[in-house]
Structures are given as structure tokens and as C-alpha cells.
mmCIF file of C-alpha atoms and ligand atoms in Angstrom:
data_model
loop_
_atom_site.group_PDB
_atom_site.id
_atom_site.type_symbol
_atom_site.label_atom_id
_atom_site.label_comp_id
_atom_site.label_asym_id
_atom_site.label_seq_id
_atom_site.Cartn_x
_atom_site.Cartn_y
_atom_site.Cartn_z
ATOM 1 C CA MET Q 516 -75.791 30.583 -19.977
ATOM 2 C CA HIS Q 517 -74.430 30.294 -16.456
ATOM 3 C CA ILE Q 518 -73.954 33.062 -13.924
ATOM 4 C CA VAL Q 519 -71.343 32.660 -11.221
ATOM 5 C CA PRO Q 520 -71.715 35.460 -8.641
ATOM 6 C CA GLU Q 521 -68.695 37.208 -7.172
ATOM 7 C CA ALA Q 522 -69.630 36.003 -3.674
ATOM 8 C CA ARG Q 523 -69.192 32.326 -4.667
ATOM 9 C CA ILE Q 524 -65.764 32.592 -6.320
ATOM 10 C CA ALA Q 525 -63.799 32.090 -3.085
ATOM 11 C CA GLU Q 526 -65.264 28.628 -2.555
ATOM 12 C CA LEU Q 527 -64.866 27.652 -6.237
ATOM 13 C CA VAL Q 528 -61.343 28.642 -7.330
ATOM 14 C CA THR Q 529 -58.313 27.654 -5.284
ATOM 15 C CA ALA Q 530 -54.873 29.154 -5.776
ATOM 16 C CA GLU Q 531 -53.815 25.770 -7.214
ATOM 17 C CA ALA Q 532 -56.635 25.812 -9.777
ATOM 18 C CA ALA Q 533 -55.706 29.381 -10.750
ATOM 19 C CA PHE Q 534 -52.067 28.324 -11.096
ATOM 20 C CA THR Q 535 -52.958 25.462 -13.454
ATOM 21 C CA ALA Q 536 -55.263 27.652 -15.563
ATOM 22 C CA VAL Q 537 -52.745 30.492 -15.898
ATOM 23 C CA GLU Q 538 -49.771 28.225 -16.556
ATOM 24 C CA SER Q 539 -51.591 26.487 -19.384
ATOM 25 C CA VAL Q 540 -52.819 29.703 -20.990
ATOM 26 C CA PHE Q 541 -49.285 31.177 -20.892
ATOM 27 C CA ALA Q 542 -48.113 28.008 -22.662
ATOM 28 C CA ALA Q 543 -50.877 28.383 -25.262
ATOM 29 C CA MET Q 544 -49.949 32.034 -25.855
ATOM 30 C CA ALA Q 545 -46.316 31.099 -26.487
ATOM 31 C CA SER Q 546 -47.234 28.280 -28.891
ATOM 32 C CA GLY Q 547 -49.558 30.569 -30.866
ATOM 33 C CA ALA Q 548 -52.741 28.731 -29.872
ATOM 34 C CA ALA Q 549 -54.029 31.702 -27.872
ATOM 35 C CA TYR Q 550 -53.895 35.448 -28.360
ATOM 36 C CA ASN Q 551 -55.082 38.583 -26.615
ATOM 37 C CA PHE Q 552 -57.138 41.249 -28.332
ATOM 38 C CA PRO Q 553 -56.102 44.913 -28.177
ATOM 39 C CA VAL Q 554 -56.991 46.386 -24.790
ATOM 40 C CA VAL Q 555 -59.573 49.175 -24.552
ATOM 41 C CA ARG Q 556 -59.264 51.529 -21.566
ATOM 42 C CA GLU Q 557 -61.236 54.756 -21.353
ATOM 43 C CA ALA Q 558 -61.637 57.599 -18.865
ATOM 44 C CA LEU Q 559 -65.445 57.817 -18.694
ATOM 45 C CA GLY Q 560 -65.704 61.429 -17.582
ATOM 46 C CA HIS Q 561 -68.149 60.133 -14.952
ATOM 47 C CA GLU Q 562 -67.296 59.335 -11.306
ATOM 48 C CA ASP Q 563 -63.615 59.766 -12.370
ATOM 49 C CA ALA Q 564 -63.877 56.147 -13.528
ATOM 50 C CA LEU Q 565 -61.554 54.211 -15.825
ATOM 51 C CA TYR Q 566 -63.367 51.492 -17.753
ATOM 52 C CA GLY Q 567 -62.223 49.012 -20.355
ATOM 53 C CA PHE Q 568 -62.119 45.552 -21.908
ATOM 54 C CA LYS Q 569 -59.445 42.869 -21.973
ATOM 55 C CA GLY Q 570 -60.280 39.921 -24.208
ATOM 56 C CA GLY Q 571 -58.828 37.068 -26.154
ATOM 57 C CA PHE Q 572 -59.270 33.630 -27.639
ATOM 58 C CA ASP Q 573 -57.581 30.406 -26.597
ATOM 59 C CA ARG Q 574 -58.133 27.830 -29.357
ATOM 60 C CA SER Q 575 -56.573 25.044 -27.308
ATOM 61 C CA GLY Q 576 -58.558 25.719 -24.125
ATOM 62 C CA GLY Q 577 -61.734 26.851 -25.922
ATOM 63 C CA ALA Q 578 -61.934 30.154 -24.015
ATOM 64 C CA LEU Q 579 -63.377 33.134 -25.874
ATOM 65 C CA GLY Q 580 -64.496 36.303 -24.168
ATOM 66 C CA LEU Q 581 -63.547 39.389 -22.263
ATOM 67 C CA LYS Q 582 -63.213 40.985 -18.886
ATOM 68 C CA ALA Q 583 -65.078 44.281 -18.637
ATOM 69 C CA GLY Q 584 -64.362 46.605 -15.776
ATOM 70 C CA GLY Q 585 -62.031 49.139 -14.329
ATOM 71 C CA TYR Q 586 -61.503 51.512 -11.437
ATOM 72 C CA TRP Q 587 -64.092 53.674 -9.680
ATOM 73 C CA PRO Q 588 -62.070 55.731 -7.180
ATOM 74 C CA HIS Q 589 -65.060 56.875 -5.077
ATOM 75 C CA ASN Q 590 -66.757 53.490 -4.628
ATOM 76 C CA LEU Q 591 -65.379 52.798 -1.168
ATOM 77 C CA GLU Q 592 -65.977 56.213 0.410
ATOM 78 C CA ARG Q 593 -69.373 56.846 -1.250
ATOM 79 C CA ARG Q 594 -70.918 53.372 -1.450
ATOM 80 C CA GLY Q 595 -68.857 50.939 0.615
ATOM 81 C CA LEU Q 596 -67.922 49.027 -2.549
ATOM 82 C CA ILE Q 597 -64.385 48.129 -3.630
ATOM 83 C CA ASN Q 598 -62.882 50.504 -6.181
ATOM 84 C CA HIS Q 599 -61.770 47.848 -8.690
ATOM 85 C CA GLN Q 600 -64.817 46.261 -10.341
ATOM 86 C CA SER Q 601 -64.834 43.683 -13.116
ATOM 87 C CA THR Q 602 -66.974 40.956 -14.670
ATOM 88 C CA VAL Q 603 -65.876 38.209 -17.082
ATOM 89 C CA PHE Q 604 -68.069 37.184 -20.025
ATOM 90 C CA LEU Q 605 -67.428 33.889 -21.850
ATOM 91 C CA PHE Q 606 -68.762 32.864 -25.263
ATOM 92 C CA ASP Q 607 -69.043 29.590 -27.168
ATOM 93 C CA PRO Q 608 -66.289 29.822 -29.825
ATOM 94 C CA ASP Q 609 -68.330 27.558 -32.149
ATOM 95 C CA THR Q 610 -71.494 29.677 -32.150
ATOM 96 C CA GLY Q 611 -70.799 33.056 -30.544
ATOM 97 C CA ARG Q 612 -73.518 32.388 -27.962
ATOM 98 C CA PRO Q 613 -72.807 33.669 -24.429
ATOM 99 C CA THR Q 614 -71.987 30.835 -22.033
ATOM 100 C CA ALA Q 615 -71.148 32.542 -18.769
ATOM 101 C CA MET Q 616 -71.026 35.737 -16.741
ATOM 102 C CA VAL Q 617 -68.603 35.499 -13.829
ATOM 103 C CA GLY Q 618 -67.711 37.930 -11.038
ATOM 104 C CA GLY Q 619 -64.171 39.068 -11.835
ATOM 105 C CA ASN Q 620 -62.894 40.858 -8.717
ATOM 106 C CA LEU Q 621 -61.438 37.978 -6.705
ATOM 107 C CA LEU Q 622 -60.519 36.205 -9.946
ATOM 108 C CA THR Q 623 -58.284 39.164 -10.856
ATOM 109 C CA ALA Q 624 -56.297 38.806 -7.639
ATOM 110 C CA LEU Q 625 -56.081 35.028 -8.030
ATOM 111 C CA ARG Q 626 -54.913 35.147 -11.640
ATOM 112 C CA THR Q 627 -52.356 37.883 -10.890
ATOM 113 C CA ALA Q 628 -50.920 35.921 -7.982
ATOM 114 C CA ALA Q 629 -50.944 32.790 -10.140
ATOM 115 C CA ALA Q 630 -48.858 34.578 -12.792
ATOM 116 C CA SER Q 631 -46.052 35.487 -10.420
ATOM 117 C CA SER Q 632 -46.141 32.058 -8.812
ATOM 118 C CA VAL Q 633 -45.846 30.446 -12.278
ATOM 119 C CA SER Q 634 -42.729 32.570 -12.799
ATOM 120 C CA ILE Q 635 -41.327 31.513 -9.416
ATOM 121 C CA ARG Q 636 -41.974 27.836 -10.164
ATOM 122 C CA HIS Q 637 -40.160 28.038 -13.510
ATOM 123 C CA LEU Q 638 -37.447 30.642 -12.885
ATOM 124 C CA ALA Q 639 -36.464 30.935 -9.214
ATOM 125 C CA ARG Q 640 -33.477 28.984 -7.899
ATOM 126 C CA PRO Q 641 -34.589 25.643 -6.433
ATOM 127 C CA ASP Q 642 -32.816 26.542 -3.168
ATOM 128 C CA ALA Q 643 -34.643 29.904 -2.761
ATOM 129 C CA ARG Q 644 -35.494 30.306 0.938
ATOM 130 C CA VAL Q 645 -36.114 34.019 1.559
ATOM 131 C CA LEU Q 646 -39.131 35.708 -0.042
ATOM 132 C CA GLY Q 647 -39.061 39.494 -0.348
ATOM 133 C CA ILE Q 648 -42.181 41.556 -1.018
ATOM 134 C CA ILE Q 649 -42.331 45.214 -1.998
ATOM 135 C CA GLY Q 650 -45.894 46.414 -1.521
ATOM 136 C CA ALA Q 651 -48.529 45.724 1.109
ATOM 137 C CA GLY Q 652 -51.810 46.583 -0.606
ATOM 138 C CA HIS Q 653 -54.771 44.418 -1.624
ATOM 139 C CA GLN Q 654 -52.855 42.242 -4.104
ATOM 140 C CA SER Q 655 -49.814 41.634 -1.892
ATOM 141 C CA HIS Q 656 -51.643 39.138 0.336
ATOM 142 C CA PHE Q 657 -52.642 36.980 -2.629
ATOM 143 C CA GLN Q 658 -49.110 37.263 -4.008
ATOM 144 C CA LEU Q 659 -47.616 36.089 -0.722
ATOM 145 C CA ARG Q 660 -49.971 33.119 -0.363
ATOM 146 C CA ALA Q 661 -49.396 31.935 -3.957
ATOM 147 C CA ALA Q 662 -45.607 32.383 -3.805
ATOM 148 C CA ALA Q 663 -45.353 30.481 -0.530
ATOM 149 C CA ALA Q 664 -46.567 27.337 -2.307
ATOM 150 C CA GLN Q 665 -43.706 27.397 -4.821
ATOM 151 C CA ARG Q 666 -40.591 27.014 -2.648
ATOM 152 C CA PRO Q 667 -40.023 25.924 0.962
ATOM 153 C CA PHE Q 668 -39.447 29.523 2.067
ATOM 154 C CA ASP Q 669 -38.326 29.886 5.654
ATOM 155 C CA LYS Q 670 -38.793 33.651 5.956
ATOM 156 C CA VAL Q 671 -40.682 36.614 4.436
ATOM 157 C CA ILE Q 672 -39.158 40.096 4.436
ATOM 158 C CA ALA Q 673 -41.021 43.125 3.154
ATOM 159 C CA TRP Q 674 -40.810 46.840 2.449
ATOM 160 C CA ASN Q 675 -43.620 49.245 1.673
ATOM 161 C CA TYR Q 676 -43.810 52.926 0.797
ATOM 162 C CA HIS Q 677 -46.514 53.187 3.458
ATOM 163 C CA PRO Q 678 -44.933 51.197 6.322
ATOM 164 C CA GLU Q 679 -48.107 51.271 8.412
ATOM 165 C CA MET Q 680 -49.594 48.731 5.965
ATOM 166 C CA LEU Q 681 -46.926 46.099 6.653
ATOM 167 C CA PRO Q 682 -48.268 44.561 9.888
ATOM 168 C CA ARG Q 683 -51.324 43.237 7.998
ATOM 169 C CA LEU Q 684 -49.039 41.534 5.477
ATOM 170 C CA GLY Q 685 -47.166 40.129 8.465
ATOM 171 C CA GLU Q 686 -50.426 38.565 9.667
ATOM 172 C CA THR Q 687 -50.812 36.800 6.306
ATOM 173 C CA ALA Q 688 -47.251 35.467 6.584
ATOM 174 C CA THR Q 689 -47.883 34.311 10.148
ATOM 175 C CA ALA Q 690 -51.046 32.513 9.043
ATOM 176 C CA LEU Q 691 -48.849 30.606 6.581
ATOM 177 C CA GLY Q 692 -46.428 29.744 9.393
ATOM 178 C CA LEU Q 693 -43.715 32.013 8.008
ATOM 179 C CA PRO Q 694 -41.630 34.419 10.111
ATOM 180 C CA PHE Q 695 -42.038 38.005 8.870
ATOM 181 C CA GLU Q 696 -39.820 41.055 9.139
ATOM 182 C CA ALA Q 697 -40.201 44.608 7.797
ATOM 183 C CA VAL Q 698 -36.807 45.629 6.418
ATOM 184 C CA SER Q 699 -35.063 48.377 4.448
ATOM 185 C CA LEU Q 700 -34.828 48.090 0.660
ATOM 186 C CA GLU Q 701 -31.070 47.514 1.079
ATOM 187 C CA ARG Q 702 -31.668 44.511 3.350
ATOM 188 C CA LEU Q 703 -34.488 43.217 1.197
ATOM 189 C CA GLY Q 704 -32.278 43.167 -1.908
ATOM 190 C CA ALA Q 705 -29.320 41.704 -0.024
ATOM 191 C CA GLU Q 706 -31.253 38.842 1.619
ATOM 192 C CA ALA Q 707 -34.156 37.866 -0.655
ATOM 193 C CA ASP Q 708 -33.846 35.013 -3.165
ATOM 194 C CA VAL Q 709 -37.223 35.882 -4.717
ATOM 195 C CA ILE Q 710 -38.644 39.428 -4.827
ATOM 196 C CA ILE Q 711 -42.225 40.289 -5.733
ATOM 197 C CA THR Q 712 -43.014 43.941 -6.449
ATOM 198 C CA ILE Q 713 -46.721 44.792 -6.266
ATOM 199 C CA THR Q 714 -47.180 48.535 -5.888
ATOM 200 C CA SER Q 715 -48.871 51.319 -7.825
ATOM 201 C CA ALA Q 716 -45.645 53.362 -7.974
ATOM 202 C CA PHE Q 717 -44.691 55.713 -10.815
ATOM 203 C CA SER Q 718 -41.002 55.786 -9.879
ATOM 204 C CA PRO Q 719 -38.642 52.960 -8.954
ATOM 205 C CA SER Q 720 -38.371 51.772 -5.357
ATOM 206 C CA LEU Q 721 -35.950 48.892 -5.885
ATOM 207 C CA MET Q 722 -32.659 49.968 -7.435
ATOM 208 C CA ASP Q 723 -30.257 47.903 -9.514
ATOM 209 C CA ALA Q 724 -27.583 48.028 -6.795
ATOM 210 C CA HIS Q 725 -29.998 46.556 -4.237
ATOM 211 C CA VAL Q 726 -30.355 43.249 -6.105
ATOM 212 C CA ARG Q 727 -27.838 40.443 -5.702
ATOM 213 C CA PRO Q 728 -26.937 37.789 -8.312
ATOM 214 C CA GLY Q 729 -29.210 34.755 -8.439
ATOM 215 C CA THR Q 730 -32.383 36.641 -7.494
ATOM 216 C CA HIS Q 731 -35.693 36.029 -9.224
ATOM 217 C CA LEU Q 732 -37.979 39.065 -9.447
ATOM 218 C CA ALA Q 733 -41.668 39.066 -10.280
ATOM 219 C CA CYS Q 734 -42.603 42.668 -11.102
ATOM 220 C CA MET Q 735 -46.392 42.677 -10.943
ATOM 221 C CA GLY Q 736 -47.517 46.232 -10.201
ATOM 222 C CA THR Q 737 -46.652 47.982 -13.464
ATOM 223 C CA ASP Q 738 -49.615 47.586 -15.795
ATOM 224 C CA THR Q 739 -49.958 51.115 -17.179
ATOM 225 C CA ARG Q 740 -47.820 53.538 -19.146
ATOM 226 C CA GLY Q 741 -45.709 55.583 -16.734
ATOM 227 C CA LYS Q 742 -45.772 53.181 -13.772
ATOM 228 C CA GLN Q 743 -42.401 51.824 -12.587
ATOM 229 C CA GLU Q 744 -41.249 49.703 -9.639
ATOM 230 C CA VAL Q 745 -37.579 48.857 -10.321
ATOM 231 C CA GLU Q 746 -34.658 50.775 -11.786
ATOM 232 C CA ALA Q 747 -34.507 50.352 -15.567
ATOM 233 C CA THR Q 748 -30.820 49.289 -15.570
ATOM 234 C CA LEU Q 749 -31.819 46.190 -13.575
ATOM 235 C CA LEU Q 750 -33.642 44.902 -16.653
ATOM 236 C CA ALA Q 751 -30.415 45.156 -18.649
ATOM 237 C CA ARG Q 752 -28.615 43.055 -15.993
ATOM 238 C CA ALA Q 753 -31.439 40.499 -15.780
ATOM 239 C CA THR Q 754 -32.817 37.896 -18.169
ATOM 240 C CA VAL Q 755 -36.301 39.267 -18.782
ATOM 241 C CA PHE Q 756 -39.475 37.187 -19.190
ATOM 242 C CA THR Q 757 -43.062 38.342 -19.518
ATOM 243 C CA ASP Q 758 -46.642 37.240 -20.058
ATOM 244 C CA GLU Q 759 -46.955 39.213 -23.306
ATOM 245 C CA ILE Q 760 -44.128 41.063 -25.042
ATOM 246 C CA ALA Q 761 -46.339 43.764 -26.618
ATOM 247 C CA GLN Q 762 -47.632 44.771 -23.170
ATOM 248 C CA SER Q 763 -44.251 44.417 -21.472
ATOM 249 C CA THR Q 764 -42.607 46.912 -23.830
ATOM 250 C CA SER Q 765 -45.488 49.412 -23.871
ATOM 251 C CA LEU Q 766 -47.077 49.389 -20.410
ATOM 252 C CA GLY Q 767 -45.117 46.874 -18.337
ATOM 253 C CA GLU Q 768 -41.947 47.234 -16.308
ATOM 254 C CA ALA Q 769 -39.815 46.888 -19.467
ATOM 255 C CA GLN Q 770 -41.294 50.070 -21.014
ATOM 256 C CA HIS Q 771 -38.604 52.216 -19.341
ATOM 257 C CA ALA Q 772 -35.599 50.047 -20.274
ATOM 258 C CA ILE Q 773 -36.898 49.923 -23.850
ATOM 259 C CA ALA Q 774 -37.477 53.699 -23.997
ATOM 260 C CA GLN Q 775 -33.978 54.346 -22.642
ATOM 261 C CA GLY Q 776 -32.416 51.947 -25.168
ATOM 262 C CA LEU Q 777 -31.083 49.680 -22.383
ATOM 263 C CA ILE Q 778 -32.691 46.544 -23.845
ATOM 264 C CA THR Q 779 -34.478 45.620 -27.056
ATOM 265 C CA GLN Q 780 -37.685 43.664 -27.490
ATOM 266 C CA ASP Q 781 -35.618 40.640 -28.643
ATOM 267 C CA ALA Q 782 -34.194 40.351 -25.124
ATOM 268 C CA ILE Q 783 -37.643 39.584 -23.659
ATOM 269 C CA THR Q 784 -38.974 36.019 -23.627
ATOM 270 C CA PRO Q 785 -42.593 34.920 -23.116
ATOM 271 C CA ILE Q 786 -42.769 32.807 -19.935
ATOM 272 C CA GLY Q 787 -44.815 30.304 -21.943
ATOM 273 C CA ALA Q 788 -41.669 29.414 -23.906
ATOM 274 C CA VAL Q 789 -40.077 28.260 -20.652
ATOM 275 C CA ILE Q 790 -43.218 26.305 -19.711
ATOM 276 C CA ASN Q 791 -43.235 24.681 -23.178
ATOM 277 C CA GLY Q 792 -39.519 23.875 -22.946
ATOM 278 C CA THR Q 793 -38.537 25.942 -25.986
ATOM 279 C CA HIS Q 794 -36.518 28.335 -23.790
ATOM 280 C CA ALA Q 795 -34.150 27.087 -21.099
ATOM 281 C CA GLY Q 796 -35.234 29.703 -18.532
ATOM 282 C CA ARG Q 797 -32.654 30.052 -15.744
ATOM 283 C CA THR Q 798 -29.316 28.610 -16.858
ATOM 284 C CA SER Q 799 -27.014 29.578 -13.985
ATOM 285 C CA GLU Q 800 -27.102 30.110 -10.232
ATOM 286 C CA GLY Q 801 -25.908 33.698 -10.450
ATOM 287 C CA GLN Q 802 -28.322 34.769 -13.166
ATOM 288 C CA ILE Q 803 -30.946 37.372 -12.282
ATOM 289 C CA THR Q 804 -34.321 36.460 -13.772
ATOM 290 C CA LEU Q 805 -37.116 39.036 -13.959
ATOM 291 C CA PHE Q 806 -40.741 38.336 -14.837
ATOM 292 C CA ASP Q 807 -42.637 41.385 -16.091
ATOM 293 C CA GLY Q 808 -46.232 40.421 -15.253
ATOM 294 C CA THR Q 809 -48.459 42.903 -17.058
ATOM 295 C CA GLY Q 810 -51.781 41.040 -16.826
ATOM 296 C CA VAL Q 811 -53.606 39.793 -19.919
ATOM 297 C CA GLY Q 812 -57.253 39.073 -20.672
ATOM 298 C CA LEU Q 813 -56.577 35.395 -21.368
ATOM 299 C CA GLN Q 814 -55.590 34.940 -17.722
ATOM 300 C CA ASP Q 815 -59.025 36.206 -16.706
ATOM 301 C CA LEU Q 816 -60.801 33.925 -19.161
ATOM 302 C CA ALA Q 817 -58.773 30.910 -17.980
ATOM 303 C CA VAL Q 818 -59.656 31.345 -14.310
ATOM 304 C CA ALA Q 819 -63.270 32.235 -15.165
ATOM 305 C CA GLN Q 820 -63.532 28.987 -17.112
ATOM 306 C CA ALA Q 821 -62.251 27.110 -14.062
ATOM 307 C CA ALA Q 822 -64.824 28.914 -11.892
ATOM 308 C CA VAL Q 823 -67.695 28.010 -14.230
ATOM 309 C CA ALA Q 824 -66.650 24.350 -14.418
ATOM 310 C CA ALA Q 825 -66.454 24.122 -10.612
ATOM 311 C CA ALA Q 826 -69.760 26.000 -10.186
ATOM 312 C CA ILE Q 827 -71.579 23.644 -12.573
ATOM 313 C CA ALA Q 828 -70.023 20.576 -10.930
ATOM 314 C CA GLN Q 829 -71.072 21.784 -7.465
ATOM 315 C CA GLY Q 830 -74.550 22.897 -8.534
ATOM 316 C CA ILE Q 831 -73.763 26.536 -7.684
ATOM 317 C CA ALA Q 832 -73.991 28.038 -11.185
ATOM 318 C CA ILE Q 833 -77.218 29.935 -11.892
ATOM 319 C CA GLU Q 834 -78.597 28.909 -15.275
ATOM 320 C CA VAL Q 835 -80.506 31.469 -17.363
ATOM 321 C CA SER Q 836 -81.806 31.475 -20.928
ATOM 322 C CA VAL Q 837 -80.650 34.290 -23.191
HETATM 323 P P1 NAD T 2336 -53.477 48.956 -3.453
HETATM 324 O O1 NAD T 2336 -53.990 50.325 -3.719
HETATM 325 O O2 NAD T 2336 -54.219 48.077 -2.529
HETATM 326 O O3 NAD T 2336 -51.962 49.063 -2.916
HETATM 327 C C1 NAD T 2336 -51.051 49.929 -3.533
HETATM 328 C C2 NAD T 2336 -49.645 49.608 -3.073
HETATM 329 O O4 NAD T 2336 -48.728 50.516 -3.706
HETATM 330 C C3 NAD T 2336 -49.441 49.793 -1.573
HETATM 331 O O5 NAD T 2336 -48.466 48.875 -1.140
HETATM 332 C C4 NAD T 2336 -48.915 51.223 -1.490
HETATM 333 O O6 NAD T 2336 -48.187 51.463 -0.304
HETATM 334 C C5 NAD T 2336 -48.011 51.222 -2.706
HETATM 335 N N1 NAD T 2336 -47.708 52.578 -3.187
HETATM 336 C C6 NAD T 2336 -48.586 53.598 -3.391
HETATM 337 N N2 NAD T 2336 -47.910 54.684 -3.828
HETATM 338 C C7 NAD T 2336 -46.600 54.331 -3.913
HETATM 339 C C8 NAD T 2336 -45.422 55.008 -4.309
HETATM 340 N N3 NAD T 2336 -45.451 56.278 -4.715
HETATM 341 N N4 NAD T 2336 -44.237 54.324 -4.276
HETATM 342 C C9 NAD T 2336 -44.192 53.040 -3.880
HETATM 343 N N5 NAD T 2336 -45.280 52.347 -3.497
HETATM 344 C C10 NAD T 2336 -46.462 52.989 -3.512
HETATM 345 O O7 NAD T 2336 -53.303 48.291 -4.883
HETATM 346 P P2 NAD T 2336 -53.288 46.746 -5.280
HETATM 347 O O8 NAD T 2336 -54.669 46.316 -5.617
HETATM 348 O O9 NAD T 2336 -52.510 45.980 -4.274
HETATM 349 O O10 NAD T 2336 -52.506 46.809 -6.676
HETATM 350 C C11 NAD T 2336 -51.115 47.094 -6.706
HETATM 351 C C12 NAD T 2336 -50.688 47.324 -8.137
HETATM 352 O O11 NAD T 2336 -50.867 46.124 -8.890
HETATM 353 C C13 NAD T 2336 -51.494 48.391 -8.886
HETATM 354 O O12 NAD T 2336 -50.569 49.180 -9.626
HETATM 355 C C14 NAD T 2336 -52.370 47.606 -9.821
HETATM 356 O O13 NAD T 2336 -52.711 48.341 -10.974
HETATM 357 C C15 NAD T 2336 -51.458 46.444 -10.133
HETATM 358 N N6 NAD T 2336 -52.121 45.236 -10.649
HETATM 359 C C16 NAD T 2336 -51.479 44.549 -11.612
HETATM 360 C C17 NAD T 2336 -52.042 43.392 -12.111
HETATM 361 C C18 NAD T 2336 -51.311 42.598 -13.164
HETATM 362 O O14 NAD T 2336 -51.907 41.690 -13.744
HETATM 363 N N7 NAD T 2336 -50.048 42.852 -13.390
HETATM 364 C C19 NAD T 2336 -53.291 42.957 -11.646
HETATM 365 C C20 NAD T 2336 -53.910 43.665 -10.617
HETATM 366 C C21 NAD T 2336 -53.307 44.811 -10.117
#
């Protein structure tokens, strides 16, 4: 089997490669060629850690495996390590033999940013020029870089619950050659053509009334029961897409609109159906489209596969016998 260490991922997987891998696995999920296994997530009762597994099988792409990992809240203060830790394990679907062990931390950010950028490519108005971001944490920088490749944006505007974090996001925008402005939520909703939400909030920041017709939203932060970034009534006004319907309705942004009876599961479309051309996606200029990106194991396997292929091609993969 091959080992690809975390430290080598940055030189092996570009945002473009992550985009291609995630777009094709979303398509495979929608066509029935790929499926995710039930997610396991446990509070360990040790170091206050949350640990779990996200796995799946993509028959068309040949990816079988899982991402194991979670959240260790004291890593940074006690050990100087990042709090989110994960590793991807791949297996040969013909034999069950392990084929690869791949550092999963950077891959998680790349595959999450790829998911929202896939939604922007397929659902945002072609003339979108103002990118709005709600959130300024670790993931927001990857989100901004991936989104910037999808439309010729001429400006980035952003809001964050902790405003002191925004200047760093501004530096990422500047590095991309994009003017950046910290704005109120009212201005963000009134001016942005595309809005990415990437926070760990448990109550909505962006309200229905903030959002103007024609906007595309990629709601990426809500990946757990109870989390929420946008007002539930917005999902009733929008055409809702997701990576996986079962996650969207139970732990994604749609969980609240479903629980309040504002929408039904039938109103939510897998983004892969748009990629495959079996759903029209955006059909009018004034339509609000909303992608509920919950994060699935198959995304991790897809980008890990890309990392292994690049590592073998470049002679970076460490080969071991097991
Ligand atoms: P982070 O801790 O680096 O940043 C957290 C962000 O949330 C910051 O912008 C912070 O200001 C904001 N925030 C904190 N409390 C808030 C509140 N009460 N109201 C509004 N905003 C608040 O985290 P990160 O690594 O950037 O991750 C952001 C979110 O994305 C997390 O919820 C994480 O679980 C989620 N995530 C989702 C996926 C996916 O596939 N959908 C993948 C990775 C991470």
C-alpha cells in the first residue's frame, strides 16, 4: 500500500484537481453508481474528543474506503496541533486489500471548497460579479480561493460574527487580486450575487429578508444537528440542492426548514442531477438557488484518490507491504 503524508498534500492536490474529483463523485452519487455509508460519530469521553468514520463506495471511480477522524478541542493549546484531525484509508474494491493511507486534514478543506465551487459553477448566474462570504475561519480562505475561479468576480464582501478575523480573509482576497470590504449583513445580502456561509453557528446569521432574487447561496458550515446559518424560510423561497439528501434533511441546513414543515424532502435535488443534466438547475435570472453542502465521505475518498495518483506519478508516495 501507499502512504501519502499530510505534509505532501499541498504540492499534490490543486483546487482544480479537487474540483474535478468532487464534481465527478457528485455525478456518480446522483446516478446511483456511488453511495455513502452511514456516518459514525462518537464522543470519546477522552480529551473531550469527537471521533468518527465517513465512508462509501464509488463503483464508477473505483474508490472504496473511509475517512477516520474528528475534533480534539485541546490539541492547539496543549500540543500545538490543529484541532481537526483526519486520515483517509483506501481499499481495493476487488480484493479488500488496503491500498493507501492519506493525510486528510488539508484534503478536507480542499474537498469542502470544491463542493461549493461545483455548486457555483452549475447554479450561480453567469453574470455574477460580487462574492459574499459569511465566516472568516480556517475554511473560509479555501472557500474564497475556490469560488474565485468560478466567475470573473470583481469584488469580495464579507461579514463575520467575530469581525477581528476579517482582515486575514481580506489578505486572501488581495492575494487573488480582488478588492475586499467588510460589510453589514444587510449590505452583503443586497449586493452579493453569490453568498458562501462557512461558520460554526447554531442560529441563523443571514435572514430571508437580506437575500435578493437571483442570488446563489452555498451553505457549507452546517454539518451537525442543531447548527444553522440562514433563516429557515429562505429555503422555502429558494430552489434547494445538496450533496446528499439524507444528510441535508437530518444534519444540513435544510434540517430546520424540514422540521418546521416549510419544505419537504421532495423539494431538495442532488447537485449531481444538475451535473448529469437530469435536472435543469437554475431556470431563471430571479431564482434563488441554495446548495446545502453537508460533506460526505465520498468527497474525501475522491480527493484522496487524486492525491495517491499524483504521489505515485511524482515518486512521492511511500510504499509499504501490509
Ligand atoms: P473555524 O473554527 O476556523 O471558524 C469558525 C467560524 O464560525 C468563524 O468565522 C467564527 O467567527 C464563526 N462563528 C463562531 N461562532 C459563531 C456564531 N455564534 N455565529 C456566527 N458565526 C460564528 O471553523 P472552520 O474550520 O472554518 O469551519 C467552519 C464550519 O464549517 C464548521 O461548522 C465546520 O464544522 C464546518 N465544516 C463543514 C464541512 C462540510 O463539508 N460541509 C467541512 C469542514 C468544515
